[in-house]
Tab-separated table of C-alpha atoms in Angstrom:
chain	number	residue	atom	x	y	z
A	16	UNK	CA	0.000	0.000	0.000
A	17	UNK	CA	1.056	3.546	-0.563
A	18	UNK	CA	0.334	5.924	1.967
A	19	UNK	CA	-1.473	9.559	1.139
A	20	UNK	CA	1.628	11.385	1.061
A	21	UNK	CA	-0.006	14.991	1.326
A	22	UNK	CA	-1.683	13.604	4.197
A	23	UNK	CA	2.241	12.484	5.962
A	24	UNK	CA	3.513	15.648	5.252
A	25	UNK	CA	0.875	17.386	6.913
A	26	UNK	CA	1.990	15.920	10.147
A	27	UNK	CA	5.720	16.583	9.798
A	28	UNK	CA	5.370	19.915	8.040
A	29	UNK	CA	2.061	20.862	7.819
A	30	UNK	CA	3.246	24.992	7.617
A	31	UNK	CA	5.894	24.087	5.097
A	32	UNK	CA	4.927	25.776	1.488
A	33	UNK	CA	4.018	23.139	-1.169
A	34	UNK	CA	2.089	25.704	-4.075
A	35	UNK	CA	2.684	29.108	-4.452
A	36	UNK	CA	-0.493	29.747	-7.490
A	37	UNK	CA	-1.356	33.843	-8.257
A	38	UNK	CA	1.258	34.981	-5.787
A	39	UNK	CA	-0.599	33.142	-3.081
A	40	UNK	CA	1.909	30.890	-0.857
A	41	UNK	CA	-0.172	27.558	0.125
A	42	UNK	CA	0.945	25.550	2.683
A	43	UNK	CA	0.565	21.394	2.931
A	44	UNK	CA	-2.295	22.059	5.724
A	45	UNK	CA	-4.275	24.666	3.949
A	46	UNK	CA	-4.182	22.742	1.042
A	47	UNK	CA	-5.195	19.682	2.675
A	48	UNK	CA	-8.405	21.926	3.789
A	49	UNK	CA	-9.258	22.859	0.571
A	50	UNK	CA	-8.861	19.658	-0.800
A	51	UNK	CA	-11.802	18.530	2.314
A	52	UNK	CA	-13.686	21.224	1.030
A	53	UNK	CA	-14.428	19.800	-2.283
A	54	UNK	CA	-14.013	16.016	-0.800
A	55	UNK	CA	-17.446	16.587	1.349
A	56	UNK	CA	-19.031	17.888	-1.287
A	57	UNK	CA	-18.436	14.753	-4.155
A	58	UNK	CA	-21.249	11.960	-4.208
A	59	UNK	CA	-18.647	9.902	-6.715
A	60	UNK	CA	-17.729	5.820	-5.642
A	61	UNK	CA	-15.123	4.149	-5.714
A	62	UNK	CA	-13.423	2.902	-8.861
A	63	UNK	CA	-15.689	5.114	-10.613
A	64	UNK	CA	-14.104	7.097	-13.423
A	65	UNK	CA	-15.131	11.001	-13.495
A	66	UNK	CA	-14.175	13.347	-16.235
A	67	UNK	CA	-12.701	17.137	-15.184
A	68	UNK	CA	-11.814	19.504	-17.460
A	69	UNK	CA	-10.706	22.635	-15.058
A	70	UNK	CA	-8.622	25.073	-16.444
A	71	UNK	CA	-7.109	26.494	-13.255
A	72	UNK	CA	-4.150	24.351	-12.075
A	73	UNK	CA	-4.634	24.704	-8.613
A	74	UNK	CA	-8.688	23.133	-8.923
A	75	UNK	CA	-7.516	20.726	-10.958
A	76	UNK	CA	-4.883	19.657	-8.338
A	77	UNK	CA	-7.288	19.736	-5.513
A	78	UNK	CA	-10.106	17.900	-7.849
A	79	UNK	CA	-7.633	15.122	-8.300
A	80	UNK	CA	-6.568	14.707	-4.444
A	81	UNK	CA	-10.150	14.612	-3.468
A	82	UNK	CA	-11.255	12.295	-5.971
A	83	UNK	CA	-7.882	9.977	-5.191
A	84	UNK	CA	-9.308	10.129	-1.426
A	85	UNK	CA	-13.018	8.970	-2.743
A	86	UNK	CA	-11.436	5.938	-4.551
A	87	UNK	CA	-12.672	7.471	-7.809
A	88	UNK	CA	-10.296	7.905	-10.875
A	89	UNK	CA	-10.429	11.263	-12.270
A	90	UNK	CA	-10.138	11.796	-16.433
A	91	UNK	CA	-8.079	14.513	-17.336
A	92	UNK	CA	-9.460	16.099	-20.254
A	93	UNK	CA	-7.278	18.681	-22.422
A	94	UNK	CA	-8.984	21.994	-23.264
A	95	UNK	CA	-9.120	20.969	-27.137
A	96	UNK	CA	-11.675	22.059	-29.445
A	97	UNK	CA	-12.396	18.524	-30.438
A	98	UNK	CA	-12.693	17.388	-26.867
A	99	UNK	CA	-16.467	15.836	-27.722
A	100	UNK	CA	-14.519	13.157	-29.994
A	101	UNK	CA	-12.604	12.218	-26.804
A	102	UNK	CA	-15.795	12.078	-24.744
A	103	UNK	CA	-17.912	9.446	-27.399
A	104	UNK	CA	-14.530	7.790	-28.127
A	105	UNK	CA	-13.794	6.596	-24.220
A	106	UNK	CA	-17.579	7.355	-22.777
A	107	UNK	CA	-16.593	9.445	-19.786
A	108	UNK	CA	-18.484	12.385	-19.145
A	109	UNK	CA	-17.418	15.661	-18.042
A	110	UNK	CA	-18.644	15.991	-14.700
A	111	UNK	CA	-16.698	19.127	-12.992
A	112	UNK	CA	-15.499	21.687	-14.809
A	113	UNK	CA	-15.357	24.278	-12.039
A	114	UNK	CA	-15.931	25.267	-8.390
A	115	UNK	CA	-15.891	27.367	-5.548
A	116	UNK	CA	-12.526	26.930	-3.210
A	117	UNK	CA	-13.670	26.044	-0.019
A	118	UNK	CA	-11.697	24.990	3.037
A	119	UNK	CA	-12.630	22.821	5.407
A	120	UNK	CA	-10.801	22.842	8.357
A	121	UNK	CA	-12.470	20.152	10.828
A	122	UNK	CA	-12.055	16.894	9.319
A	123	UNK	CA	-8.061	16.524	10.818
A	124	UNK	CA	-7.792	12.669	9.029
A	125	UNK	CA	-4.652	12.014	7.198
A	126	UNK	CA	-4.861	7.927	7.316
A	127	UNK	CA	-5.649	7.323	3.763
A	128	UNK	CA	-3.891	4.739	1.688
A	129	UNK	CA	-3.820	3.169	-1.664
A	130	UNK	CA	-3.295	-0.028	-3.584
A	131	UNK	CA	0.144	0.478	-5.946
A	132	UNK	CA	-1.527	-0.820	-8.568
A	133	UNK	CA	-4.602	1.113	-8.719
A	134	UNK	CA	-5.109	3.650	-11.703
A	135	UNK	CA	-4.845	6.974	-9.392
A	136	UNK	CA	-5.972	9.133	-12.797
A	137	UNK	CA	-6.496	9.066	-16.488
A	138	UNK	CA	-3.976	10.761	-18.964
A	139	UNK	CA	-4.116	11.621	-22.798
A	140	UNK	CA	-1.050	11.318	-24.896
A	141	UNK	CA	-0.342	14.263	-27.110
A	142	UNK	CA	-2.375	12.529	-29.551
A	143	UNK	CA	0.578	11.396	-32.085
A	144	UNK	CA	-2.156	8.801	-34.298
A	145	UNK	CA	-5.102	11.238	-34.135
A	146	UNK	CA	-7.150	11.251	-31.175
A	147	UNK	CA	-4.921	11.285	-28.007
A	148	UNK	CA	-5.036	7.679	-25.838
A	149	UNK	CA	-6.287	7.817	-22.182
A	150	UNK	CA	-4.074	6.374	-20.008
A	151	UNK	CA	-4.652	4.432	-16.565
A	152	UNK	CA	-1.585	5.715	-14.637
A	153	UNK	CA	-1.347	4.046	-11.108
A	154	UNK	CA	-0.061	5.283	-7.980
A	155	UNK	CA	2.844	3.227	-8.223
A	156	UNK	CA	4.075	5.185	-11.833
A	157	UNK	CA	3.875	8.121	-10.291
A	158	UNK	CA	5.710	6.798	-6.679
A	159	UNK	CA	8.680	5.270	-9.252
A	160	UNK	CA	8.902	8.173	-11.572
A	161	UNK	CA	9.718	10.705	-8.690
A	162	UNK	CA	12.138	7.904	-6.941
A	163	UNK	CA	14.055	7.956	-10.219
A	164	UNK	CA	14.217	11.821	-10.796
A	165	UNK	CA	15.123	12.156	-7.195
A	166	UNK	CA	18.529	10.025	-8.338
A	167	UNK	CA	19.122	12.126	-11.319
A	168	UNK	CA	17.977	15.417	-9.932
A	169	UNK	CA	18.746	15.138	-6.296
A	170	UNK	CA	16.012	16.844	-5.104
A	171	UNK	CA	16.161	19.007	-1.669
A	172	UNK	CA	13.308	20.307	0.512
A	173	UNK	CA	14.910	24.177	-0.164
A	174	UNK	CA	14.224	23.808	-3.861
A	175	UNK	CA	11.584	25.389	-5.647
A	176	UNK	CA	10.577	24.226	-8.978
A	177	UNK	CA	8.516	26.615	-11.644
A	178	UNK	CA	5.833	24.724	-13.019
A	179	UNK	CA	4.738	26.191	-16.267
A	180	UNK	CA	3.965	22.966	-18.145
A	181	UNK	CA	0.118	22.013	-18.869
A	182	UNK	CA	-0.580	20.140	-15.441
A	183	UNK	CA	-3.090	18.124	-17.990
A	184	UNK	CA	0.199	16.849	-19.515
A	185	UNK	CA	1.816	14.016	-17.275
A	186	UNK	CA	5.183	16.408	-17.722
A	187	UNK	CA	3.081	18.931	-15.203
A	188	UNK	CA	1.407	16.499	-13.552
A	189	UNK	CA	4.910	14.501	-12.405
A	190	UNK	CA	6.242	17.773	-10.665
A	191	UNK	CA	3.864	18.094	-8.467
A	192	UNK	CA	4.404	14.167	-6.782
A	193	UNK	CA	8.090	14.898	-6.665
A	194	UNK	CA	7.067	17.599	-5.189
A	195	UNK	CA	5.049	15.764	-2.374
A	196	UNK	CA	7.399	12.879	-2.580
A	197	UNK	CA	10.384	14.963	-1.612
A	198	UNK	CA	9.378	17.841	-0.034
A	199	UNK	CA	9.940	21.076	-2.254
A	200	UNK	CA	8.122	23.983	-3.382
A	201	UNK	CA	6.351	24.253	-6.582
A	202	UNK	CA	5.087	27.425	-8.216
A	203	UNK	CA	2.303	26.692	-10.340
A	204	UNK	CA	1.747	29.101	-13.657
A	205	UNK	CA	1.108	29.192	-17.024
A	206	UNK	CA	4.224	29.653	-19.497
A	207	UNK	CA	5.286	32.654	-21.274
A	208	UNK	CA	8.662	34.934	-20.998
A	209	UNK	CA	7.082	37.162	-18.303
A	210	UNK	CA	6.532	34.892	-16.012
A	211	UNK	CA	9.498	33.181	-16.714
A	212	UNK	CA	11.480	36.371	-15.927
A	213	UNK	CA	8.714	37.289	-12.794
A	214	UNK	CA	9.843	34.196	-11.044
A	215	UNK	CA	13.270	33.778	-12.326
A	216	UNK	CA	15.293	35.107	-8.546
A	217	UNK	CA	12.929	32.585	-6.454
A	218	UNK	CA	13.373	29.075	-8.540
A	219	UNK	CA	16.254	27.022	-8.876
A	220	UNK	CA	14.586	24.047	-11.018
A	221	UNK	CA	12.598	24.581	-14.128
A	222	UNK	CA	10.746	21.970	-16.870
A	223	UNK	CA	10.330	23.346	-20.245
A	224	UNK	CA	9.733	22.010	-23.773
A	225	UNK	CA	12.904	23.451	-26.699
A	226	UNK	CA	10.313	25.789	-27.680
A	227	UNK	CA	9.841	27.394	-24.444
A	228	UNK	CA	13.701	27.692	-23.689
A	229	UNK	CA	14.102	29.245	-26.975
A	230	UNK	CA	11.686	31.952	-26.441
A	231	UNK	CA	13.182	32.869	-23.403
A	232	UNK	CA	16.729	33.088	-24.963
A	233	UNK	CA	15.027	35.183	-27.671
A	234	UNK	CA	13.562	37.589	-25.770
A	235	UNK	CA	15.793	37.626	-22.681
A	236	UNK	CA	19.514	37.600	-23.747
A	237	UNK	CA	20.871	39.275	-20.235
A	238	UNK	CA	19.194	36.269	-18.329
A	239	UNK	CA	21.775	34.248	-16.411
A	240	UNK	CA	21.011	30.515	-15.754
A	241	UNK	CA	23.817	29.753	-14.089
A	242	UNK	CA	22.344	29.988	-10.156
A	243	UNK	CA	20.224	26.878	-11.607
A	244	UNK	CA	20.521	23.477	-10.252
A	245	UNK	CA	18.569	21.815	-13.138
A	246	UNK	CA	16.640	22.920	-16.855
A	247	UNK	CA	14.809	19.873	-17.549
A	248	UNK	CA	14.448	20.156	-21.420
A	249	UNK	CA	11.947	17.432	-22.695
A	250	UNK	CA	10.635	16.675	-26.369
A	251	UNK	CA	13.228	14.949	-28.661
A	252	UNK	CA	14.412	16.533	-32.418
A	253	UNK	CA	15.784	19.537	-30.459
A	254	UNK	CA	17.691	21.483	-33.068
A	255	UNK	CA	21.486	21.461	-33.128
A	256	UNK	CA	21.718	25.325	-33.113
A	257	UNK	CA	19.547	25.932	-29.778
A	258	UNK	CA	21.998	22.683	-27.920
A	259	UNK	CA	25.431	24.740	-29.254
A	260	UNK	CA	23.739	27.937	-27.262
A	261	UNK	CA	22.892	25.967	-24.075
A	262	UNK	CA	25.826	24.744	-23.780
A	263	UNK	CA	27.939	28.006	-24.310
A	264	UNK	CA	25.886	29.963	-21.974
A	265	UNK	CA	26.439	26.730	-19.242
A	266	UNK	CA	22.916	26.627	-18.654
A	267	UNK	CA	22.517	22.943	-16.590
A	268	UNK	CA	20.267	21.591	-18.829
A	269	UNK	CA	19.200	17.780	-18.434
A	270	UNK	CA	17.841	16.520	-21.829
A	271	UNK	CA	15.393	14.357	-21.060
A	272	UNK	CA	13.009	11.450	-23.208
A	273	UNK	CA	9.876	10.090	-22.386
A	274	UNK	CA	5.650	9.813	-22.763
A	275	UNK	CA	2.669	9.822	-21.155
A	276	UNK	CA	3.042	5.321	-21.419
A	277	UNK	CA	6.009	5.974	-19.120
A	278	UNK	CA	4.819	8.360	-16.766
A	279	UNK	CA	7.203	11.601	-18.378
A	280	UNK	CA	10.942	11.055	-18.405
A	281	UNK	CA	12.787	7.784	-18.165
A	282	UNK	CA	15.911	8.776	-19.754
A	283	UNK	CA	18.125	11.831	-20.600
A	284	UNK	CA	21.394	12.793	-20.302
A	285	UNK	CA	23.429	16.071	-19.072
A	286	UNK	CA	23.885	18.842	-21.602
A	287	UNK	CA	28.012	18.417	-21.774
A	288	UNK	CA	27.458	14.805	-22.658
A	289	UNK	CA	24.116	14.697	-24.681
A	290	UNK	CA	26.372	16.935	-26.846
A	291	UNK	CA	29.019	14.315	-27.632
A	292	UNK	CA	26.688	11.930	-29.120
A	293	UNK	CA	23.062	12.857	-28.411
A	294	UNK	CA	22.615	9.475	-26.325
A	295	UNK	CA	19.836	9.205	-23.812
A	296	UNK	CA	21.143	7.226	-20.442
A	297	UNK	CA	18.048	5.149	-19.318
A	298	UNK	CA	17.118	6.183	-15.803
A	299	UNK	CA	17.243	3.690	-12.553
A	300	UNK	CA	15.430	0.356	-12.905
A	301	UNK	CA	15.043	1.649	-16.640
A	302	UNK	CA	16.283	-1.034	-19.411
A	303	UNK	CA	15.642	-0.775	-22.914
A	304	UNK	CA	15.273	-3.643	-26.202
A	305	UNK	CA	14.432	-3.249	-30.464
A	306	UNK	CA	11.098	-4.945	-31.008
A	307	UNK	CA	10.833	-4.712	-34.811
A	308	UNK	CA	12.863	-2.117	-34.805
A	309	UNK	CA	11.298	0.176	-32.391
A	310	UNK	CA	12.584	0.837	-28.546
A	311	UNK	CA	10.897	-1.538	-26.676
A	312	UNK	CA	10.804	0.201	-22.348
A	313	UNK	CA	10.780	-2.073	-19.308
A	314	UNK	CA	10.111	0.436	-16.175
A	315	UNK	CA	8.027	-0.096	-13.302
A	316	UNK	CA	6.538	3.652	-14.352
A	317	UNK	CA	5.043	2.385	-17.211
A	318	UNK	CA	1.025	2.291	-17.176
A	319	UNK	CA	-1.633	-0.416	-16.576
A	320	UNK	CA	-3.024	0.076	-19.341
A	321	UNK	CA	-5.583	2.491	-21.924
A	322	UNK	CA	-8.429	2.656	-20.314
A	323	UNK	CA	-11.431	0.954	-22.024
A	324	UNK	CA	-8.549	-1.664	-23.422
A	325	UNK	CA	-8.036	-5.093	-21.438
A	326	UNK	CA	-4.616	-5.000	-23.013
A	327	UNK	CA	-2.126	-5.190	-20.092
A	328	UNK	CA	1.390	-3.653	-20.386
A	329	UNK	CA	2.829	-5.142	-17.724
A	330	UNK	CA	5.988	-2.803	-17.294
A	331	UNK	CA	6.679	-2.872	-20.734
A	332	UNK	CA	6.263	-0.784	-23.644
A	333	UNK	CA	7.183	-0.762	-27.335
A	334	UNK	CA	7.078	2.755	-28.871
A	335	UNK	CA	6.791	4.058	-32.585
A	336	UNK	CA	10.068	5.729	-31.923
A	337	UNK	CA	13.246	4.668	-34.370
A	338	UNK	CA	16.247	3.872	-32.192
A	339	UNK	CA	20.280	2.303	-31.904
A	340	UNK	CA	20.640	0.846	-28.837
A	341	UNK	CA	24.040	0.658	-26.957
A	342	UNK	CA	24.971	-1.511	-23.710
A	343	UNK	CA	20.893	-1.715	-23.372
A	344	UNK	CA	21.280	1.032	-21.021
A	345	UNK	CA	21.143	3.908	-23.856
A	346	UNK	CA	20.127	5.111	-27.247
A	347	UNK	CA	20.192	7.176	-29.996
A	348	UNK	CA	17.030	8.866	-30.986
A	349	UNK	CA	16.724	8.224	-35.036
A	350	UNK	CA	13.072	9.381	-35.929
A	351	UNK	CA	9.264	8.163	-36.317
A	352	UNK	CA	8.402	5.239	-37.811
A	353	UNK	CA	4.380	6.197	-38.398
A	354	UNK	CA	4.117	9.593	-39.889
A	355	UNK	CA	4.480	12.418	-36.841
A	356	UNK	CA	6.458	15.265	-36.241
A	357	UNK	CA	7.335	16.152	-32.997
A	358	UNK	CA	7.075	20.054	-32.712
A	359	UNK	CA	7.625	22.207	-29.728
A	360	UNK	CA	7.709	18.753	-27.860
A	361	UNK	CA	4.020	17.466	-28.884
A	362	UNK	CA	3.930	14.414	-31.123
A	363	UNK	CA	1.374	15.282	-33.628
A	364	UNK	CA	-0.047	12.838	-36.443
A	365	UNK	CA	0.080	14.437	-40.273
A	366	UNK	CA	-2.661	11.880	-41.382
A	367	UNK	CA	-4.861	13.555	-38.557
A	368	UNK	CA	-4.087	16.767	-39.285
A	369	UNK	CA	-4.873	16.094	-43.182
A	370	UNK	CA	-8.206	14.421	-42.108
A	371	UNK	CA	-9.869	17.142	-40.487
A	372	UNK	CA	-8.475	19.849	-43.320
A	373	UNK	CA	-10.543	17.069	-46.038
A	374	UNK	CA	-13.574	17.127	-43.547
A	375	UNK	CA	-14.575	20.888	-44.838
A	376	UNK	CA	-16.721	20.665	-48.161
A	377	UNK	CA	-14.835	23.400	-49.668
A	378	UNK	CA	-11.204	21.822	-49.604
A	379	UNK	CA	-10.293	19.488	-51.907
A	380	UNK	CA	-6.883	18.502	-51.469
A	381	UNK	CA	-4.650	19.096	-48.763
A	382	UNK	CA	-0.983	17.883	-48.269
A	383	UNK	CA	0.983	18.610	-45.276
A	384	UNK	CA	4.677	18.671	-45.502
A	385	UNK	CA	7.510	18.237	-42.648
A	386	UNK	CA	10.017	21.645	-41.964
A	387	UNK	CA	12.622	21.525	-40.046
A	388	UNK	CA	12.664	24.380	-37.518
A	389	UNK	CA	14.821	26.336	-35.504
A	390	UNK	CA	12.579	27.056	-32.329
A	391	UNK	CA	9.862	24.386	-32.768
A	392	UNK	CA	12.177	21.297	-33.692
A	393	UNK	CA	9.925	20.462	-36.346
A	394	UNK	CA	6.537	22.399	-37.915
A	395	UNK	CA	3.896	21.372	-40.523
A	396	UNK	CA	3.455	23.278	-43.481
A	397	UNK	CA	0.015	22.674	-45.374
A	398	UNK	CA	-0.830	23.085	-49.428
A	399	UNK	CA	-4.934	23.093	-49.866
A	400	UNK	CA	-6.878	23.537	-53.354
A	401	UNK	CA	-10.376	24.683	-52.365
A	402	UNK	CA	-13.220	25.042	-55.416
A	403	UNK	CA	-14.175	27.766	-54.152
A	404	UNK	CA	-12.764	31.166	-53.182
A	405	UNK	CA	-10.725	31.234	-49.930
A	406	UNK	CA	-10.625	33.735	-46.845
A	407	UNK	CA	-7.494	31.881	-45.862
A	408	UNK	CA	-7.211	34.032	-42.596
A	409	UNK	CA	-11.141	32.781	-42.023
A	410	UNK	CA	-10.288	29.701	-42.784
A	411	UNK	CA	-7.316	29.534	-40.225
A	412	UNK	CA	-9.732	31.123	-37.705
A	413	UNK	CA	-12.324	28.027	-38.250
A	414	UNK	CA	-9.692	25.712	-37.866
A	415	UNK	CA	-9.432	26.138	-34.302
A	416	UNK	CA	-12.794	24.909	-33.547
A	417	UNK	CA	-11.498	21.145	-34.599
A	418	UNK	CA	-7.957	21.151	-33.712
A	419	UNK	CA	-5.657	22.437	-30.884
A	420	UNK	CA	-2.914	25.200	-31.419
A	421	UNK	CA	-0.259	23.335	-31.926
A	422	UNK	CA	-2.009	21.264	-34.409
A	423	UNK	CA	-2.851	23.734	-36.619
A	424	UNK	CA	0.059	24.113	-39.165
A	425	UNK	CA	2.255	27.333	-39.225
A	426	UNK	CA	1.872	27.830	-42.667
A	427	UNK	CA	-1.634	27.009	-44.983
A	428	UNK	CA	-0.922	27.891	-48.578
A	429	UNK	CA	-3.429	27.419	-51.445
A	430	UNK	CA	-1.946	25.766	-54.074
């Protein structure tokens, strides 16, 4: 069994700040309250699986706790146009969306506890062959996946990590249990160069995809990283230019692999030595195989299973990913094998992309072509013939009622 860890620290540091979230320092008691705030409130069972879609970080976080207490597995939908596909394709309602912060501060019980191999929460992949897979993570992938960043990362109940990743991406989602697991300080907030330089003095650990490290050496050139203890840069095809200009500024900058199937990161390698030979070192209790040619993961983070499938994984995993394999304890990272580009760190599917440019009557061809990219790693650039005469700026605009930002090509061209 795994104990409720919010619920341990709470007795041996219940004043200790765990969230700082609008400028507002939370402590591991008060958030504990608010998390019995909504907990009193849900008529959900146990093993029952409830859908959220909450765009504030700090609900979502306490919607997930209280649910975890309840027994019930919360569904973490993205904030995608399409998300109605997602609900008829796994059959999981949306059943909070948002609520009132409340804090109850009477019920004092922190004896809760929970079977390792129960899913603790549903995930969705980034959706690289169309519509993103829901995954059953259990508490025991996200218990493993801190253990092995702790060994990598060292973690220390002084640090404070900046949290600007989606916390419905498992990338966001895994600081916050190393957080709990090991005691630090996590400021929760949505990315962009501001914020980036607003919390810049209080941080000394930071997550970011190439694309949001690139920004910030774009638009911030006097910025020094060298009071950092760790960049975690995730999302592989990281162009060459942006790793020569980590490296000469000696930003610490841990290049890391992974996927929602292996709860985030389970490999990576410094900056000084990625840049040798762009090998990822697999992480403790991490081993890698080829399975017809693909990397083939054996971790005890990998997941159950997708939900709605009675496919078991087992700890193991065999990826769409193109690898060389050396001492079966790292790799090289060669490419795709099924048609996606991985830009800004999101896998994204072409085929999709092409399928919902075809679903509009008055486009009759579309073709989506791969460019390599300086910031993004990799972007899509689309060619459409339309019988008709096209607003392309309209057109763009209507786009983003079927498909997510980062889906929607950088460049649409009418052939």
């Amino acid at each position: 069994m795994i104990k409720d860890i919010l619920g341990q620290r709470i007795i041996h540091d219940s004043d200790k700040p765990f969230i700082t979230h609008e400028d507002q320092k939370i402590s591991y008691l008060r958030f504990h309250h608010m998390v019995n705030g909504l907990y009193h409130t849900l008529n959900t069972k146990a093993n029952q699986y409830v859908g959220l879609q909450i765009n504030n970080k700090l609900k979502l976080l306490i919607a997930i706790i209280a649910l975890n207490r309840k027994k019930s597995i919360p569904v973490v939908y993205p904030d995608y146009p399409n998300i109605d596909e997602h609900i008829k394709a796994i059959k999981i309602p949306i059943l909070i969306k948002d609520f009132a912060i409340t804090e109850d501060c009477n019920d004092i019980n922190t004896e809760y506890s929970y079977c390792e191999d129960d899913t603790q929460m549903v995930m969705f992949t980034s959706g690289s062959s169309g519509l993103p897979k829901p995954c059953e993570l259990t508490y025991q992938n996200f218990y493993e996946s801190s253990k092995m960043w702790n060994q990598i990362i060292e973690f220390k109940n002084s640090d404070v990590y900046l949290n600007h990743m989606p916390l419905v991406h498992v990338s966001g989602m895994c600081i916050i249990f190393r957080a709990l697991y090991y005691n630090f300080e996590v400021i929760l907030d949505n990315f962009s160069v501001d914020n980036y330089t607003k919390y810049h003095h209080k941080v000394n650990i930071v997550s970011m995809v190439p694309a949001m490290l690139n920004k910030i050496l774009d638009q911030s050139r006097n910025i020094s990283f060298m009071s950092k203890k760790a960049i975690i840069v995730g999302g592989n095809n990281i162009d060459r230019g942006l790793l020569k200009t980590v490296k000469a500024k000696k930003i610490p900058a841990y290049i890391s692999y992974g996927l929602t199937e292996s709860c985030s990161g389970i490999a990576g390698a410094w900056i000084d030595e990625y840049c040798e030979d762009r090998l990822y070192n697999a992480h403790p209790q991490v081993k890698f195989n080829l399975l017809d040619g693909m990397l083939n993961i054996s971790s005890p983070t990998i997941i159950k299973k997708y939900l709605n499938s009675i496919k078991l994984f087992r700890n193991q995993f065999t990826t769409s990913d193109q690898v060389k394999i050396f001492n079966k304890n790292k790799f090289l990272f060669i490419g795709r094998s099924d048609n996606v580009i991985i830009s800004g760190g999101e896998n994204i599917a072409i085929k999709y992309v092409e399928k919902i440019f075809m679903q509009f009557k008055k486009i009759s061809f579309c073709s989506v072509e791969i460019v390599e990219d300086k910031h993004w790693g990799q972007v899509m650039h689309a060619t459409i013939e339309s019988n008709n005469a096209l607003d392309l700026a309209k057109f763009k605009e209507e786009l983003k009622d079927y498909l997510p930002n980062h889906m929607i090509p950088k460049k649409i061209s009418l052939k």
